[in-house]
Coordinates of C-alpha atoms and ligand atoms in Angstrom, one line a residue:
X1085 CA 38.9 -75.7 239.0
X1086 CA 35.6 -74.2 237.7
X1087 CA 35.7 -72.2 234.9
X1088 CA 34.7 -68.8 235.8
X1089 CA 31.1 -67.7 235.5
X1090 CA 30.5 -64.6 232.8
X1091 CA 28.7 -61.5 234.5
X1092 CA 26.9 -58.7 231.8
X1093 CA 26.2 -55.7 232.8
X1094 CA 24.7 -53.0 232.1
X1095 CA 23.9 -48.6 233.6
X1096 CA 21.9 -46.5 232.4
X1097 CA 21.2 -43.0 233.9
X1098 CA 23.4 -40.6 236.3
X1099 CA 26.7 -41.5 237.5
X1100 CA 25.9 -43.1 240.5
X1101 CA 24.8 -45.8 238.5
X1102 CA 27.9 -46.1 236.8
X1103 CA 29.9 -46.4 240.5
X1104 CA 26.9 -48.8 241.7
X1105 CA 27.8 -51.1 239.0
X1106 CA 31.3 -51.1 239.5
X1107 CA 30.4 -51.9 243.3
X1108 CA 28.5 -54.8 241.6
X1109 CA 31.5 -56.3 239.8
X1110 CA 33.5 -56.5 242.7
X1111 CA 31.2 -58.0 244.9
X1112 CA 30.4 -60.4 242.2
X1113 CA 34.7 -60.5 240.8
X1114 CA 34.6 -62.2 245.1
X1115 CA 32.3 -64.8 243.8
X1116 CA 34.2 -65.5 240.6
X1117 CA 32.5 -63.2 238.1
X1118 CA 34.0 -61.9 235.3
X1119 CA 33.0 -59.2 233.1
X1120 CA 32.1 -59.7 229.7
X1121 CA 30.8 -57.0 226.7
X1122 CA 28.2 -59.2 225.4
X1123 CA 25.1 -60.6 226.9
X1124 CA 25.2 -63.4 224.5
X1125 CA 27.2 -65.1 226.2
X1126 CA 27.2 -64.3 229.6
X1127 CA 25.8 -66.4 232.6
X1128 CA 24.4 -63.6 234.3
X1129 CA 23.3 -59.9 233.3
X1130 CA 22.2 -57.8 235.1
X1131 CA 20.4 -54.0 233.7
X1132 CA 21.3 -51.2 236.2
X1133 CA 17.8 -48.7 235.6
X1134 CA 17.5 -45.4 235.8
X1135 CA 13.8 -43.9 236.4
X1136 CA 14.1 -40.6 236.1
X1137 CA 12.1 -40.4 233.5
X1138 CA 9.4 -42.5 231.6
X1139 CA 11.6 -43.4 228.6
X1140 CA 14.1 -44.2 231.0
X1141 CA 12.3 -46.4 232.5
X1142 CA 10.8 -48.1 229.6
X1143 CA 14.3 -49.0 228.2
X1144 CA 14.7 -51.8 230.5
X1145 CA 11.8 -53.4 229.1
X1146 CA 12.7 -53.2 225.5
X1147 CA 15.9 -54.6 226.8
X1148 CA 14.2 -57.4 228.6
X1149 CA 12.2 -57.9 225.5
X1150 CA 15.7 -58.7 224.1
X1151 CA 17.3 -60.8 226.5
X1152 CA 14.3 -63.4 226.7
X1153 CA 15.3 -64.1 223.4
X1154 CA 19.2 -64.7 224.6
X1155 CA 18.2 -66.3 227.5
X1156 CA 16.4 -69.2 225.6
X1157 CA 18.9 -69.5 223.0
X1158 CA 21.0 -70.3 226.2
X1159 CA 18.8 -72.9 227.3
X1160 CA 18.8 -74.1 223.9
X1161 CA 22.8 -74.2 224.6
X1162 CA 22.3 -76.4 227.8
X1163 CA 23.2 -72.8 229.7
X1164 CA 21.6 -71.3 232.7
X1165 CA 21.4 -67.2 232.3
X1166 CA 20.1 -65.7 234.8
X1167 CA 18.7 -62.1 234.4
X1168 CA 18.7 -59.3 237.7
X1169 CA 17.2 -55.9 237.2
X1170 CA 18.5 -53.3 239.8
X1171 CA 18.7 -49.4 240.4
X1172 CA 15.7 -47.2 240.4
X1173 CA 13.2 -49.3 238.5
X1174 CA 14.0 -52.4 240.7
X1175 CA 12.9 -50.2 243.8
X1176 CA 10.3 -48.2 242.6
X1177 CA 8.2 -50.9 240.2
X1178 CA 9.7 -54.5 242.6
X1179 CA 7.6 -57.2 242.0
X1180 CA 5.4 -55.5 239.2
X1181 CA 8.6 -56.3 236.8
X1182 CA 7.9 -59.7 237.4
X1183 CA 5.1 -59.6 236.6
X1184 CA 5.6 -57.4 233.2
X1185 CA 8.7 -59.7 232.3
X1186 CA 8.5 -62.9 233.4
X1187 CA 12.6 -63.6 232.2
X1188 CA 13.5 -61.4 235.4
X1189 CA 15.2 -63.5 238.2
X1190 CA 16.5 -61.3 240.6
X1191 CA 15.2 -57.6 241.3
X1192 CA 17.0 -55.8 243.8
X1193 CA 17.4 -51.7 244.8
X1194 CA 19.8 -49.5 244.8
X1195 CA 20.4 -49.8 248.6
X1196 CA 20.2 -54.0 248.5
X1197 CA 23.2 -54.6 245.9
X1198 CA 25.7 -56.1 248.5
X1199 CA 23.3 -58.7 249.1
X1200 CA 23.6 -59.7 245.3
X1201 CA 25.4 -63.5 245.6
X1202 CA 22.4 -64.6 248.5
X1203 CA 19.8 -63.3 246.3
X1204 CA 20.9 -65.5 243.1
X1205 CA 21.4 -68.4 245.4
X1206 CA 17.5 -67.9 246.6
X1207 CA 16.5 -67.2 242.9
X1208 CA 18.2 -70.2 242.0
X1209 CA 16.2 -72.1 244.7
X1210 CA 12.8 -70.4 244.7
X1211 CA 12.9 -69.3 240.9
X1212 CA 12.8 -65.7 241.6
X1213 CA 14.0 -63.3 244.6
X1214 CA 12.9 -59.7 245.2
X1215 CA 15.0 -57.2 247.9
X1216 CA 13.6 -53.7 247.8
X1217 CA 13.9 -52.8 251.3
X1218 CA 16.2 -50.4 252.6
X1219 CA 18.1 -52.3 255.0
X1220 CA 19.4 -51.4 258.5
X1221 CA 23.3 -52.0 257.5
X1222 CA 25.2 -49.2 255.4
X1223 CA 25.8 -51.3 252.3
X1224 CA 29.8 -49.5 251.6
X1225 CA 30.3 -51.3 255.1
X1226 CA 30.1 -54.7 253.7
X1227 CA 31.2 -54.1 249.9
X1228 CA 34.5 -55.8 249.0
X1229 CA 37.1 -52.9 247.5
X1230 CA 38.0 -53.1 244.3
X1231 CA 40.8 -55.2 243.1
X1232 CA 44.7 -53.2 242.1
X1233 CA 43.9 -54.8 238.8
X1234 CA 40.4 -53.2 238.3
X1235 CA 41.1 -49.8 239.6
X1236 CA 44.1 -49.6 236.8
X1237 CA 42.0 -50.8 234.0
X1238 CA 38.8 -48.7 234.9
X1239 CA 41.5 -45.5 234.4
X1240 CA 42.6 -42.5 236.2
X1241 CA 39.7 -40.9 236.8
X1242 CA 36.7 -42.5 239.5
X1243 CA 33.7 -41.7 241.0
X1244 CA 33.4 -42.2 245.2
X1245 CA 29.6 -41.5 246.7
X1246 CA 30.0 -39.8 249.2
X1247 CA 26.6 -39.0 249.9
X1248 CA 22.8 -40.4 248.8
X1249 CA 19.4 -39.7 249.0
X1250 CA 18.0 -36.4 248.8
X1251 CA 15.1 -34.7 251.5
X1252 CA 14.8 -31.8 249.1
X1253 CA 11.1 -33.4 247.5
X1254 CA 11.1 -31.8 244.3
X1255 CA 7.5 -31.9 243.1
X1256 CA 8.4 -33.5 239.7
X1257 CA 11.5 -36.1 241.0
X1258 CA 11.4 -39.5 241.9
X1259 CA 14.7 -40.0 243.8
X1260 CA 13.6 -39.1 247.2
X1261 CA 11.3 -42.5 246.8
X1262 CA 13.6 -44.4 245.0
X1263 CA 17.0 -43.7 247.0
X1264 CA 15.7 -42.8 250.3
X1265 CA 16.2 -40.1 252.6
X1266 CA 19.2 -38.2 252.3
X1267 CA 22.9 -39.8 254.0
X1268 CA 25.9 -38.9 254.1
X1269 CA 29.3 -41.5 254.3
X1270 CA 31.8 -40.9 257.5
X1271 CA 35.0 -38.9 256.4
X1272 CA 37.4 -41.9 257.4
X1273 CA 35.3 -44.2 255.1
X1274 CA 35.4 -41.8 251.9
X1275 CA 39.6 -41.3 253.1
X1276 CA 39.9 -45.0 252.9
X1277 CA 38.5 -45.6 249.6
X1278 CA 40.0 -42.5 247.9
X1279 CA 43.4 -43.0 249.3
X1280 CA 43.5 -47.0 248.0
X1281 CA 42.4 -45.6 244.4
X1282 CA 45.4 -42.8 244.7
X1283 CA 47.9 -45.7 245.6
X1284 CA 46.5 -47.6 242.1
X1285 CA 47.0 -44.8 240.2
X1286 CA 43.7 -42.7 239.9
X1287 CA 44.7 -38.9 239.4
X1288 CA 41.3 -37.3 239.5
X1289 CA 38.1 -37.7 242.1
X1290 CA 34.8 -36.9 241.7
X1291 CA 32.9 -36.9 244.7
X1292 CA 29.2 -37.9 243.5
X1293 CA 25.6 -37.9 245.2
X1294 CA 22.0 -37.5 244.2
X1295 CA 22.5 -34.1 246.5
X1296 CA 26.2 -33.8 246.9
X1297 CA 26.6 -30.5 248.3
X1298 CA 24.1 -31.8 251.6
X1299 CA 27.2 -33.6 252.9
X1300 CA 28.0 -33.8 256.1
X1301 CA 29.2 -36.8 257.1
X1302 CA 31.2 -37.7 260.6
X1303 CA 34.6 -36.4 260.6
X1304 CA 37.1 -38.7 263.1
X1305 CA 36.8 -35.4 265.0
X1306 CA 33.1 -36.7 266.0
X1307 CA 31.9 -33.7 263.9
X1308 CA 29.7 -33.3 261.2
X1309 CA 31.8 -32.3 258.1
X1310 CA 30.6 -30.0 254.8
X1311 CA 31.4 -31.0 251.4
X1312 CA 34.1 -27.8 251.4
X1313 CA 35.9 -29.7 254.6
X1314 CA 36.2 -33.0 252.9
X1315 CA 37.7 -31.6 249.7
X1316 CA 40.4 -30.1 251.9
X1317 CA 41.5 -33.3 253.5
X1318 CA 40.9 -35.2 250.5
X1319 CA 42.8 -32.5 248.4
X1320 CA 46.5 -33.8 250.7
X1321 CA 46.0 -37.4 249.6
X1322 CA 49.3 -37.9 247.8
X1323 CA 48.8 -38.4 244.1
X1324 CA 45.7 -36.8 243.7
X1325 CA 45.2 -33.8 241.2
X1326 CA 41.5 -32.9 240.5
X1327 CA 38.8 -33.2 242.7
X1328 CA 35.3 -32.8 241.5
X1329 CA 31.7 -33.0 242.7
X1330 CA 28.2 -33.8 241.6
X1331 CA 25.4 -33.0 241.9
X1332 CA 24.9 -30.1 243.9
X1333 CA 21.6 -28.0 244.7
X1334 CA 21.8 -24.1 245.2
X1335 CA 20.4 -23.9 248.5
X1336 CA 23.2 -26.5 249.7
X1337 CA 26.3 -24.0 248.5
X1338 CA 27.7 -22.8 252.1
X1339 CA 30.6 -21.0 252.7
X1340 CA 33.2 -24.1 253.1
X1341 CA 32.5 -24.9 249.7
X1342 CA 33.1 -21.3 248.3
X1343 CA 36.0 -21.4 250.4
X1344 CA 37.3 -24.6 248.9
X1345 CA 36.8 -22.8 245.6
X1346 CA 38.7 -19.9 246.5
X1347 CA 41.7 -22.6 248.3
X1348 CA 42.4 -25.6 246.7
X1349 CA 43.9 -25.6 243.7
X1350 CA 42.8 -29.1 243.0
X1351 CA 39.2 -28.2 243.3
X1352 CA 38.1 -27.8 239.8
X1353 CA 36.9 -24.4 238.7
X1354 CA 33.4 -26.0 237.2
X1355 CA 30.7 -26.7 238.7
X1356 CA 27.1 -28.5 238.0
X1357 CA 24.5 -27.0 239.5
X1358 CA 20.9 -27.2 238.3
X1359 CA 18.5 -24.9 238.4
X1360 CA 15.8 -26.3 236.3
X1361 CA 13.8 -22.9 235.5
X1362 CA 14.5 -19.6 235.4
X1363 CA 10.4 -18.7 236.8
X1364 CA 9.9 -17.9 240.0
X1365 CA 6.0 -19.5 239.6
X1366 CA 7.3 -22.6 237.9
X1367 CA 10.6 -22.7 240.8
X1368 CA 7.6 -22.5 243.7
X1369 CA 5.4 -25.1 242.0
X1370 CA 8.9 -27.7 241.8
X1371 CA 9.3 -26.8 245.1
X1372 CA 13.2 -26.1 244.3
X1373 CA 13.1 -23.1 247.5
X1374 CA 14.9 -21.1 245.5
X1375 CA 14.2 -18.0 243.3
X1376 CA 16.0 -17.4 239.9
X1377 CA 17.5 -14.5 242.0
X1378 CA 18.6 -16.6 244.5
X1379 CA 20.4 -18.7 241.8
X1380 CA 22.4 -15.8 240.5
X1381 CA 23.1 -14.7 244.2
X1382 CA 25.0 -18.6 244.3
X1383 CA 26.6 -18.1 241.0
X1384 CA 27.9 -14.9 241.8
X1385 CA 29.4 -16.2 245.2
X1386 CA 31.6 -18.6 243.6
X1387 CA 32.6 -16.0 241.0
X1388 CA 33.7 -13.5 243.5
X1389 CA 36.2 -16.1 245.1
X1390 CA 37.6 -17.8 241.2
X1391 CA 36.8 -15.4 238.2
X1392 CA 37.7 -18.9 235.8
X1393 CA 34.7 -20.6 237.0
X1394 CA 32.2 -21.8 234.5
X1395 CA 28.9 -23.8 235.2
X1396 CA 27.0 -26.4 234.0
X1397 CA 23.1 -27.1 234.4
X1398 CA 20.5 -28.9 234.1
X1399 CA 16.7 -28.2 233.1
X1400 CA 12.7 -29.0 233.0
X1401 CA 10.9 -27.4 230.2
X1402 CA 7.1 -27.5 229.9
X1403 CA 6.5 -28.5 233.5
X1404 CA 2.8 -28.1 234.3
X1405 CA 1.5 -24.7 233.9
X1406 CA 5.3 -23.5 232.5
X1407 CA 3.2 -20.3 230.2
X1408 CA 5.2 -19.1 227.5
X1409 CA 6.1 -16.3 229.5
X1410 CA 7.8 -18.9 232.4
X1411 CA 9.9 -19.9 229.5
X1412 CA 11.2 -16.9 228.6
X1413 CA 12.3 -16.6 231.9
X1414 CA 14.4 -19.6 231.7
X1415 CA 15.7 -18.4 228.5
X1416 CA 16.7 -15.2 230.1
X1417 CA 18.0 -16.9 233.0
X1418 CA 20.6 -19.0 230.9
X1419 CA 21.2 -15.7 229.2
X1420 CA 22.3 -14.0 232.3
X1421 CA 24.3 -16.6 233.6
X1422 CA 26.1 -17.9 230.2
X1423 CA 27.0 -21.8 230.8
X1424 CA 29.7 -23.8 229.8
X1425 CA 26.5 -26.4 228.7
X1426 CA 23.7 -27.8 229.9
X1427 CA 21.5 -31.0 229.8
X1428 CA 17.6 -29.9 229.4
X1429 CA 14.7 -32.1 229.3
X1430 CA 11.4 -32.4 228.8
X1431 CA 9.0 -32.5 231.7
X1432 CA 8.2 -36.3 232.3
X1433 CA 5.2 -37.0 234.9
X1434 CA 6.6 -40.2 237.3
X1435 CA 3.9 -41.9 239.1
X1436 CA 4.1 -41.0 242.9
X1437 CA 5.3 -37.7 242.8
X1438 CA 3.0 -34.6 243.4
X1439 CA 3.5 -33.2 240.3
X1440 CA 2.0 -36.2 238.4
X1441 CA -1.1 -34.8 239.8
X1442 CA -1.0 -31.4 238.6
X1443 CA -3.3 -31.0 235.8
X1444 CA -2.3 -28.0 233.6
X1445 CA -0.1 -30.4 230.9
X1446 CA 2.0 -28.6 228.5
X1447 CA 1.2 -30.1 224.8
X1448 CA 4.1 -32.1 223.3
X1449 CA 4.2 -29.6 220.9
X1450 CA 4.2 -26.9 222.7
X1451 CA 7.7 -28.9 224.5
X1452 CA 9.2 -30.0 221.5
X1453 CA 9.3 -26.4 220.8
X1454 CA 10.7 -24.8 224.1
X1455 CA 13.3 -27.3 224.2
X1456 CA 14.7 -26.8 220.9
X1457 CA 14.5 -23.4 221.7
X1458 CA 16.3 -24.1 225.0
X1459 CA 18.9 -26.4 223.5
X1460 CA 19.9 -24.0 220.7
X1461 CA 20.7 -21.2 223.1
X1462 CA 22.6 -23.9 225.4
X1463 CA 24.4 -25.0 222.6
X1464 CA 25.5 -21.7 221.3
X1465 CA 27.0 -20.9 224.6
X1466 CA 28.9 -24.2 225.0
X1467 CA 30.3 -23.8 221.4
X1468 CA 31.9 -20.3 222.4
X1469 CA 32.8 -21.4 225.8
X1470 CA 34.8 -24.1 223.6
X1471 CA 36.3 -21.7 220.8
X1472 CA 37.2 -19.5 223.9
X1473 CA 40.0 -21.9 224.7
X1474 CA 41.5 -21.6 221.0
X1475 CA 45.1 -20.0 221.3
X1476 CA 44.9 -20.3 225.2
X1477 CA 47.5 -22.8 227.0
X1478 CA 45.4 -24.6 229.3
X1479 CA 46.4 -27.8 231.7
X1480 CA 45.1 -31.0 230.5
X1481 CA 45.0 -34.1 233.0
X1482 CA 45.8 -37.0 230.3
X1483 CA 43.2 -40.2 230.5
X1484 CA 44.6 -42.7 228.0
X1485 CA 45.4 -42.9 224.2
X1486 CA 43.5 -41.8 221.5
X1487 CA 41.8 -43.2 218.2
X1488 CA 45.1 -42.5 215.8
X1489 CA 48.8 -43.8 216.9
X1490 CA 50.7 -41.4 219.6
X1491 CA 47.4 -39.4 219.7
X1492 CA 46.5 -39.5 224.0
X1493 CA 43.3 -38.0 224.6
X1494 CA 43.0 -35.9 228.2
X1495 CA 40.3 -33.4 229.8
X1496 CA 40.6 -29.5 230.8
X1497 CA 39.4 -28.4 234.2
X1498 CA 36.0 -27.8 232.6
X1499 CA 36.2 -31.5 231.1
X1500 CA 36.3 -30.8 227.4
X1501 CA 38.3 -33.4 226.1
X1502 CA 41.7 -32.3 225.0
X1503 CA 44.1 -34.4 222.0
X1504 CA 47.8 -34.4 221.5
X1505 CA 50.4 -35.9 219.5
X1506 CA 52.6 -37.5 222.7
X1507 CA 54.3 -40.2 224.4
X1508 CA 51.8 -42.2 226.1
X1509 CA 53.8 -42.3 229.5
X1510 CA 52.3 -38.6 229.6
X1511 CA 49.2 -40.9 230.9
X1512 CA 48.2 -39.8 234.8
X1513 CA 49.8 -36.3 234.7
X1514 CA 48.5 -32.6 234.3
X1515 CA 50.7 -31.2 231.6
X1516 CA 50.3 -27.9 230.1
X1517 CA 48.5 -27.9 226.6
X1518 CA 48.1 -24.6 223.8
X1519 CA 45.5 -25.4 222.1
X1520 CA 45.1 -24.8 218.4
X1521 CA 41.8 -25.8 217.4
X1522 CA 38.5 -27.3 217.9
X1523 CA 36.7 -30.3 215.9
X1524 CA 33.6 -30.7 216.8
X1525 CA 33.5 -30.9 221.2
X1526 CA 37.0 -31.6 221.4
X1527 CA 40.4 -29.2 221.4
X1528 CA 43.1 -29.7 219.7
X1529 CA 46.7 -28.7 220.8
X1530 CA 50.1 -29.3 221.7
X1531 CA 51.9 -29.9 225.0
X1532 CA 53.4 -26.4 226.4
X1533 CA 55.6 -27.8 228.7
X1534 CA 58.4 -30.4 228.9
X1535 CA 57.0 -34.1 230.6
X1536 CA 58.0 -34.8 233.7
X1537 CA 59.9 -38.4 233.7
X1538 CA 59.0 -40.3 236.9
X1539 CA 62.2 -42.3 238.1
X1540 CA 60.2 -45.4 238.2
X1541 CA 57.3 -47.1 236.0
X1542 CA 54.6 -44.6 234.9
X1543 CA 51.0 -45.0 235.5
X1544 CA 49.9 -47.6 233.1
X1545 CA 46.0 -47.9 232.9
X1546 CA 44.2 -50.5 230.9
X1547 CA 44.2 -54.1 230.5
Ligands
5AD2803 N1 10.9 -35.0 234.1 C1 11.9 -34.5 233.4 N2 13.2 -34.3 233.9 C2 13.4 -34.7 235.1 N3 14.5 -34.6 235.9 C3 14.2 -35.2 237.1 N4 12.9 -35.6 237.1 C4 12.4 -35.3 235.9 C5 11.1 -35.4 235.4 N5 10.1 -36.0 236.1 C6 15.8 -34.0 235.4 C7 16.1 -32.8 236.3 C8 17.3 -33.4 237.1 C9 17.9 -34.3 236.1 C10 18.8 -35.4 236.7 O1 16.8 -34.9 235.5 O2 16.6 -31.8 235.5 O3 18.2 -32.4 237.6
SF4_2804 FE1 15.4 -34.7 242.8 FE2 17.6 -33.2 242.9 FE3 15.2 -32.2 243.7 FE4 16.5 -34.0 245.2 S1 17.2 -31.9 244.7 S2 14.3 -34.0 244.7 S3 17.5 -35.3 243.6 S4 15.8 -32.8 241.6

């Protein structure tokens, strides 16, 4: 028997490259992978990239910079490595890496992964293979499900795209090039997978695509389904608690969603929605098709149907021609809408997008500014969302144990993480907490209700 070959890898970016890469291990787990945390050692690695924006993108070659070195102390060894880049610098730069770092063997895009195992054998005939096409076949048609043993350890809480792509063309975003037009998985395809994670003892769903909320993929009723629909059906899958979704864009929100909202108790009560500006200039020039006003008309939809509902965004400052005055607006914006946190960033130009051509730059200094501005005022609202929950008894689904002995570590609806002293079959169920305290960005408490004791084994997650 051969020994089995080591596979490295690693994600960076949104969380669609964390679920790509677990796609990637079990393709590769079917060719005799196994996973390892060090790149020293490994046969292959591979860097999942994220090109959002330019220091993104540059990461993977500081990386590659790195593993040159690894890859001849290998040699050295009388080992092969072999190196792939894939996600959205494999299909946006393709052979150009090459061409940059010479250590690359395999490149491959976001929609090519499945054809992972024939690409290395070609690299390993031809030196180097390249697949940035976007193929005819649905890639989730041919990927092999994840082994029992790998949906325990990776916990009880996964990610299933459901959708990818996006048609929306925001001036400054890159992921209509890089992952395609926007599509959408049949219904019986996302039942499938999320019932076979349930079985294996995940608790919690979160639905993911680059514009989630777009959905509307065939229903075995021959109909196009809405996000909303699919959380209804998925919501009856026995053993699952919380269901989630991300990322969504305001002019997607219809009424099924609201109305999943307002129904299912295992739809969670938060809810990421960017808005990137709060001008209605700086909102045209991204060519988001929504005003700020518009925005608040969303929020205050799913308000109206859950009161608890808190929100999470994300935003651009110093976008070209954002005046000082645009910036107040966003400031006002996040004001008016009070969030439970938010991620903000500075405007990065990425080559191929329209706004790249615009020439009215902000100065760096100028953005520093506005985003520590931004950040501050994001910051203060996400540390009294948090001190909010102090003396409340809120349910807590638990994830797995914590840093000290009998501490198990578990997240609220609006995923702060939550810590008690407990037994650590508690592991896989939502369990009423009062919390006491907060350190830092995570609650403190103790568990407000006796544990339920299932007749059989509980849910035990982790190698
Ligand atoms: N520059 C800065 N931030 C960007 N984002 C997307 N493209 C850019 C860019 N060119 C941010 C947006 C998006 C998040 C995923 O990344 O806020 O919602
Ligand atoms: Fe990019 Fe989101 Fe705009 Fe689509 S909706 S272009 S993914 S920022």
């Amino acid at each position: 028997m051969t020994a089995p070959r080591k596979l490295h890898i690693k994600s960076y970016g949104c969380q669609m490259n964390v679920y790509d890469a677990q796609r990637m291990v079990d393709t590769l787990a079917a060719e005799g992978f196994v996973e390892t945390a060090s790149a020293d050692d490994a046969d292959l690695v591979i860097l999942n990239t994220c090109h959002i924006r330019e220091k993104a993108s540059e990461k993977v070659y500081s990386e590659l910079g790195r593993l040159r070195q690894a890859k001849d102390d290998a040699a050295r060894d009388g080992r092969a490595m072999t190196i792939a880049v894939a996600g959205c610098v494999a299909q946006a730069e393709g052979e150009e890496i090459v061409r940059r770092a010479p250590v690359v063997d395999v490149v491959v895009g976001p929609q090519s992964y499945h054809h992972l195992p024939q690409l290395l054998a070609r690299a390993r005939t031809d030196g180097v293979a390249i697949e940035t096409e976007f193929p005819a076949e649905d890639k989730f048609g041919v990927l092999p499900q994840p082994k029992p043993e790998a949906i325990r350890a990776r916990g009880i809480s996964a990610f299933v795209t459901v959708q990818e792509g996006c048609d929306k063309f925001c001036t400054f975003c890159v992921v209509p090039y890089t992952r395609g037009a926007e599509s959408s998985r049949p219904v019986g395809k996302v039942i499938d997978d999320v019932t076979r994670l349930a079985d294996h003892g995940v608790r919690e769903i979160t639905l993911i695509g680059q514009n989630v909320n777009a959905y509307h993929g065939e229903g075995p009723d021959g109909r196009s389904w809405p996000l909303g629909r699919l959380l209804e059906r998925l919501a009856s899958i026995p053993g699952i608690m919380r269901l989630r979704y991300s990322t969504s864009h305001p002019r997607d929100v219809d009424d099924s969603l609201i109305e999943a909202h307002r129904d299912i108790p295992a739809v969670m009560p938060f809810v990421h929605l960017p808005v990137q500006s709060g001008s209605d200039r700086i909102l045209a020039a991204m060519n988001r098709r929504h005003t700020a006003a518009d925005y608040c008309a969303v929020v205050d939809r799913f308000r109206a149907v859950r009161q608890d509902i808190a929100f999470s965004s994300d935003f651009i400052v110093g976008f070209p021609g954002e005046t000082g005055e645009d910036f107040c607006a966003t400031l006002a914006l996040v004001t008016q809408i009070g969030y439970a946190g938010a991620y903000s960033f500075k405007y990065s130009p990425r080559p191929g997008t329209p706004a790249a051509e615009m020439r009215e730059m902000v100065s760096a200094a100028e953005m520093d500014e506005r985003l520590a501005r931004l950040q501050e005022l994001i910051d203060s609202q996400q540390s009294a969302f948090n001190t909010a929950a102090i003396g409340k008894t809120v349910d807590v689904l638990f994830e797995r144990g914590g840093r000290y002995d009998g501490q198990i570590v578990g997240r609220t609806a609006y995923l702060q993480p939550a810590h008690v002293m407990a037994p650590n079959d508690i592991i896989g169920q939502v369990i009423p907490v009062k919390i006491d305290s907060l350190e830092r960005y995570s609650l403190l408490g103790e568990l407000a209700a006796p544990v339920s004791r299932p007749a059989q084994s509980p849910v035990t997650i982790g190698a």
